[in-house]
């Protein structure tokens, strides 16, 4: 009998709690009357009392705009900051002379506006030509440079070539190689562009880029560039330009005396 009475009293107390106004429940919660845990969470919607917090549904995720394919240019930095950070990383990556790479001003970020198209990225491809392995074949129309390999294969690189009026073709040999070459514009170029410097030391800002392969006794070179967005275009005064990563790769594979066929 006593057990039945106690059970009935317990049910009545629980009903009183659950049916009481929200303000009264919150006041009681403030006084610590529920003791935390599951009961407190069910009654008040919170889990206080020093107990563990019950998980809450997070806010709905925000939608992110689709990637456009453009590279966001870096914010321009003072020359000193660039020499300590960006210039240092650039110099370490390509082995630039420290005195040049660390102190050079930052290149115009608008030069690197888009990623290079897949067709101009370095890759191994089938090659049906009859040239011997080690020969460089330059297809100026397609803006591709091939380094012939064995088994009818070749490494293909994207290049920039001479603009209209400066295109040429013929046979050459690699007569000299240089790392971070200096640049001295020839008299013919200075006559067209008197604003150009008479001499420029090698480094990240130099238009010849990280490496240069000189072609015979001519003024032409295969060289790097600090304007990678020009790869795949006809923009030069006759030289063959490559991305710095690519010209370093070619430089390491090709010896002085290698045959170069420009089509």
Coordinates of C-alpha atoms in Angstrom, one line a residue:
X1 CA 0.0 0.0 0.0
X2 CA 2.7 2.4 1.0
X3 CA 4.5 1.6 -2.3
X4 CA 1.4 2.5 -4.3
X5 CA 1.1 5.8 -2.5
X6 CA 4.7 6.7 -3.1
X7 CA 4.5 5.9 -6.8
X8 CA 1.3 8.0 -7.1
X9 CA 3.0 11.0 -5.4
X10 CA 6.0 10.6 -7.8
X11 CA 3.8 10.7 -10.9
X12 CA 2.0 13.8 -9.6
X13 CA 5.3 15.6 -8.9
X14 CA 6.6 14.8 -12.4
X15 CA 3.3 16.0 -14.0
X16 CA 3.5 19.3 -12.0
X17 CA 7.1 19.9 -13.2
X18 CA 6.3 19.2 -16.9
X19 CA 3.1 21.2 -16.9
X20 CA 4.4 24.2 -15.0
X21 CA 5.0 27.5 -17.0
X22 CA 8.3 27.8 -18.8
X23 CA 9.3 30.8 -16.7
X24 CA 8.9 28.7 -13.5
X25 CA 11.0 26.0 -15.1
X26 CA 13.8 28.4 -16.1
X27 CA 13.7 29.9 -12.6
X28 CA 14.1 26.5 -11.1
X29 CA 16.9 25.6 -13.6
X30 CA 18.7 28.8 -12.5
X31 CA 18.5 27.5 -8.9
X32 CA 20.0 24.2 -10.0
X33 CA 16.8 22.3 -9.2
X34 CA 17.1 19.7 -12.1
X35 CA 20.6 18.6 -11.4
X36 CA 21.8 18.7 -15.1
X37 CA 21.9 15.7 -17.4
X38 CA 19.1 14.3 -19.6
X39 CA 16.2 15.4 -17.4
X40 CA 17.4 19.0 -17.4
X41 CA 18.0 18.9 -21.2
X42 CA 14.4 17.6 -21.8
X43 CA 12.8 20.2 -19.5
X44 CA 14.8 23.3 -20.2
X45 CA 16.5 22.6 -23.6
X46 CA 19.9 23.1 -21.9
X47 CA 22.4 20.9 -20.1
X48 CA 23.8 22.8 -17.1
X49 CA 24.5 21.7 -13.6
X50 CA 28.1 20.8 -14.5
X51 CA 27.1 17.8 -16.6
X52 CA 28.2 17.2 -20.2
X53 CA 26.8 19.4 -22.9
X54 CA 24.4 17.7 -25.3
X55 CA 25.1 18.1 -29.0
X56 CA 23.3 20.9 -30.8
X57 CA 22.6 21.1 -34.5
X58 CA 25.1 23.4 -36.2
X59 CA 24.1 26.2 -38.5
X60 CA 23.5 25.3 -42.1
X61 CA 26.7 25.3 -44.2
X62 CA 27.2 28.4 -46.4
X63 CA 27.4 27.9 -50.1
X64 CA 30.7 28.6 -51.8
X65 CA 30.9 30.0 -55.3
X66 CA 32.3 27.6 -57.9
X67 CA 36.1 28.0 -58.7
X68 CA 36.5 30.1 -61.7
X69 CA 39.9 28.8 -62.7
X70 CA 41.6 32.1 -62.2
X71 CA 44.6 32.4 -59.9
X72 CA 44.2 35.2 -57.3
X73 CA 47.3 37.4 -57.5
X74 CA 49.2 38.0 -54.3
X75 CA 49.0 41.3 -52.6
X76 CA 52.0 43.5 -53.5
X77 CA 54.6 43.7 -50.7
X78 CA 57.3 46.1 -49.9
X79 CA 60.7 45.3 -51.5
X80 CA 62.2 44.5 -48.1
X81 CA 59.5 42.1 -47.1
X82 CA 59.7 40.4 -50.5
X83 CA 63.4 40.0 -50.2
X84 CA 63.0 38.2 -46.9
X85 CA 60.0 36.0 -47.8
X86 CA 58.8 35.6 -51.4
X87 CA 62.2 36.4 -52.9
X88 CA 63.9 34.0 -50.6
X89 CA 61.5 31.2 -51.4
X90 CA 61.8 31.9 -55.2
X91 CA 65.6 32.0 -54.9
X92 CA 65.7 28.7 -53.0
X93 CA 63.4 27.0 -55.5
X94 CA 65.4 28.0 -58.6
X95 CA 68.9 28.5 -57.1
X96 CA 69.0 32.2 -57.9
X97 CA 72.0 34.3 -56.7
X98 CA 71.1 35.3 -53.1
X99 CA 72.2 38.9 -53.6
X100 CA 69.8 39.2 -56.5
X101 CA 66.9 37.1 -55.5
X102 CA 66.6 38.4 -51.9
X103 CA 66.8 42.1 -52.8
X104 CA 64.7 42.1 -56.0
X105 CA 61.4 43.9 -56.0
X106 CA 58.3 41.8 -56.4
X107 CA 57.2 41.1 -59.9
X108 CA 53.9 42.6 -61.1
X109 CA 51.3 40.1 -59.9
X110 CA 49.1 40.8 -62.9
X111 CA 51.7 38.9 -65.0
X112 CA 50.5 35.6 -63.5
X113 CA 46.8 35.9 -64.2
X114 CA 45.9 32.4 -65.4
X115 CA 47.1 28.9 -65.1
X116 CA 48.9 27.6 -68.2
X117 CA 46.6 25.6 -70.4
X118 CA 47.0 21.8 -70.2
X119 CA 48.3 21.5 -73.8
X120 CA 51.3 23.7 -72.8
X121 CA 52.2 21.8 -69.6
X122 CA 55.2 19.5 -69.7
X123 CA 54.3 15.9 -70.6
X124 CA 55.6 12.9 -72.4
X125 CA 54.0 12.2 -75.8
X126 CA 54.2 10.0 -78.9
X127 CA 56.6 11.3 -81.5
X128 CA 56.7 10.1 -85.1
X129 CA 59.6 12.2 -86.3
X130 CA 62.9 10.7 -87.5
X131 CA 65.1 12.9 -85.4
X132 CA 67.6 11.2 -83.1
X133 CA 67.1 11.1 -79.3
X134 CA 68.5 14.3 -77.7
X135 CA 67.4 16.5 -80.6
X136 CA 65.3 19.6 -79.8
X137 CA 62.5 20.1 -82.3
X138 CA 60.6 23.4 -82.1
X139 CA 57.1 23.6 -83.6
X140 CA 56.6 27.4 -83.7
X141 CA 53.0 27.1 -85.2
X142 CA 51.8 24.9 -82.4
X143 CA 53.9 26.6 -79.7
X144 CA 55.5 23.3 -78.6
X145 CA 59.1 22.3 -78.0
X146 CA 60.0 18.6 -78.2
X147 CA 63.0 16.9 -76.7
X148 CA 63.2 13.6 -78.6
X149 CA 63.5 10.4 -76.6
X150 CA 64.0 6.8 -77.6
X151 CA 61.1 4.5 -78.7
X152 CA 59.3 7.2 -80.7
X153 CA 58.6 9.3 -77.6
X154 CA 59.4 12.9 -76.7
X155 CA 59.1 15.3 -73.8
X156 CA 56.8 18.2 -74.9
X157 CA 57.0 21.6 -73.4
X158 CA 54.8 24.7 -74.0
X159 CA 56.7 27.7 -75.4
X160 CA 56.2 31.3 -76.4
X161 CA 57.6 32.3 -79.9
X162 CA 58.4 35.3 -82.1
X163 CA 55.6 37.7 -82.8
X164 CA 54.7 38.4 -86.5
X165 CA 57.8 39.7 -88.3
X166 CA 60.2 37.9 -85.9
X167 CA 59.5 34.3 -86.7
X168 CA 62.3 32.2 -88.1
X169 CA 63.2 28.6 -88.9
X170 CA 66.4 26.6 -89.4
X171 CA 69.0 24.4 -87.9
X172 CA 71.1 25.4 -84.8
X173 CA 73.2 23.9 -82.1
X174 CA 73.3 24.7 -78.4
X175 CA 76.5 26.7 -78.2
X176 CA 76.4 27.8 -74.6
X177 CA 74.4 27.3 -71.4
X178 CA 73.9 29.8 -68.6
X179 CA 72.2 29.8 -65.2
X180 CA 70.4 33.1 -64.3
X181 CA 71.9 34.8 -67.3
X182 CA 72.5 38.5 -67.6
X183 CA 70.7 40.4 -70.3
X184 CA 72.2 42.9 -72.7
X185 CA 69.6 44.0 -75.3
X186 CA 71.2 44.0 -78.8
X187 CA 71.5 47.3 -80.7
X188 CA 68.6 46.3 -83.0
X189 CA 66.3 45.9 -80.0
X190 CA 67.5 49.1 -78.4
X191 CA 66.7 50.9 -81.7
X192 CA 63.1 49.7 -81.4
X193 CA 62.9 50.2 -77.7
X194 CA 65.2 52.9 -76.4
X195 CA 63.5 52.7 -73.0
X196 CA 65.1 49.3 -72.3
X197 CA 68.0 49.1 -69.9
X198 CA 71.5 48.7 -71.5
X199 CA 72.3 45.8 -69.2
X200 CA 70.4 43.8 -66.5
X201 CA 71.9 41.4 -64.1
X202 CA 70.5 37.9 -63.8
X203 CA 67.7 37.2 -61.3
X204 CA 63.9 36.8 -60.9
X205 CA 63.2 40.1 -62.6
X206 CA 65.4 39.4 -65.6
X207 CA 63.3 38.6 -68.8
X208 CA 65.7 35.7 -69.6
X209 CA 64.4 33.8 -66.5
X210 CA 66.2 31.0 -64.7
X211 CA 68.2 29.4 -67.6
X212 CA 69.3 30.2 -71.1
X213 CA 70.5 27.9 -74.0
X214 CA 72.2 30.0 -76.7
X215 CA 71.7 28.9 -80.3
X216 CA 74.9 29.0 -82.3
X217 CA 76.3 32.5 -83.0
X218 CA 72.8 34.0 -83.4
X219 CA 71.1 36.4 -81.1
X220 CA 68.4 33.8 -80.4
X221 CA 68.1 31.7 -77.2
X222 CA 65.8 29.2 -75.5
X223 CA 65.3 30.8 -72.1
X224 CA 63.0 31.1 -69.2
X225 CA 60.6 34.0 -68.5
X226 CA 59.2 36.0 -65.6
X227 CA 55.9 36.2 -67.6
X228 CA 54.6 32.7 -67.7
X229 CA 51.2 33.9 -68.9
X230 CA 52.8 34.5 -72.3
X231 CA 53.4 30.8 -72.9
X232 CA 51.4 29.6 -75.9
X233 CA 51.6 33.1 -77.6
X234 CA 53.6 34.9 -80.3
X235 CA 55.2 37.6 -78.2
X236 CA 59.0 37.6 -78.4
X237 CA 61.6 39.1 -80.7
X238 CA 62.5 35.7 -82.0
X239 CA 63.7 33.9 -78.9
X240 CA 62.0 30.8 -77.6
X241 CA 60.7 31.3 -74.1
X242 CA 59.6 28.6 -71.5
X243 CA 58.3 28.6 -68.0
X244 CA 61.2 28.6 -65.5
X245 CA 60.4 25.1 -64.2
X246 CA 60.5 23.8 -67.8
X247 CA 63.6 25.5 -68.9
X248 CA 65.5 24.2 -65.8
X249 CA 64.3 20.7 -66.7
X250 CA 65.4 21.1 -70.3
X251 CA 68.7 22.7 -69.3
X252 CA 69.6 19.7 -67.1
X253 CA 68.8 17.2 -69.9
X254 CA 70.5 18.9 -72.9
X255 CA 74.3 19.2 -73.4
X256 CA 76.2 21.9 -75.3
X257 CA 76.3 20.8 -78.9
X258 CA 72.7 19.4 -79.0
X259 CA 71.0 19.8 -82.4
X260 CA 68.0 22.2 -82.5
X261 CA 65.5 22.2 -85.4
X262 CA 63.2 25.1 -85.6
X263 CA 60.2 24.5 -87.9

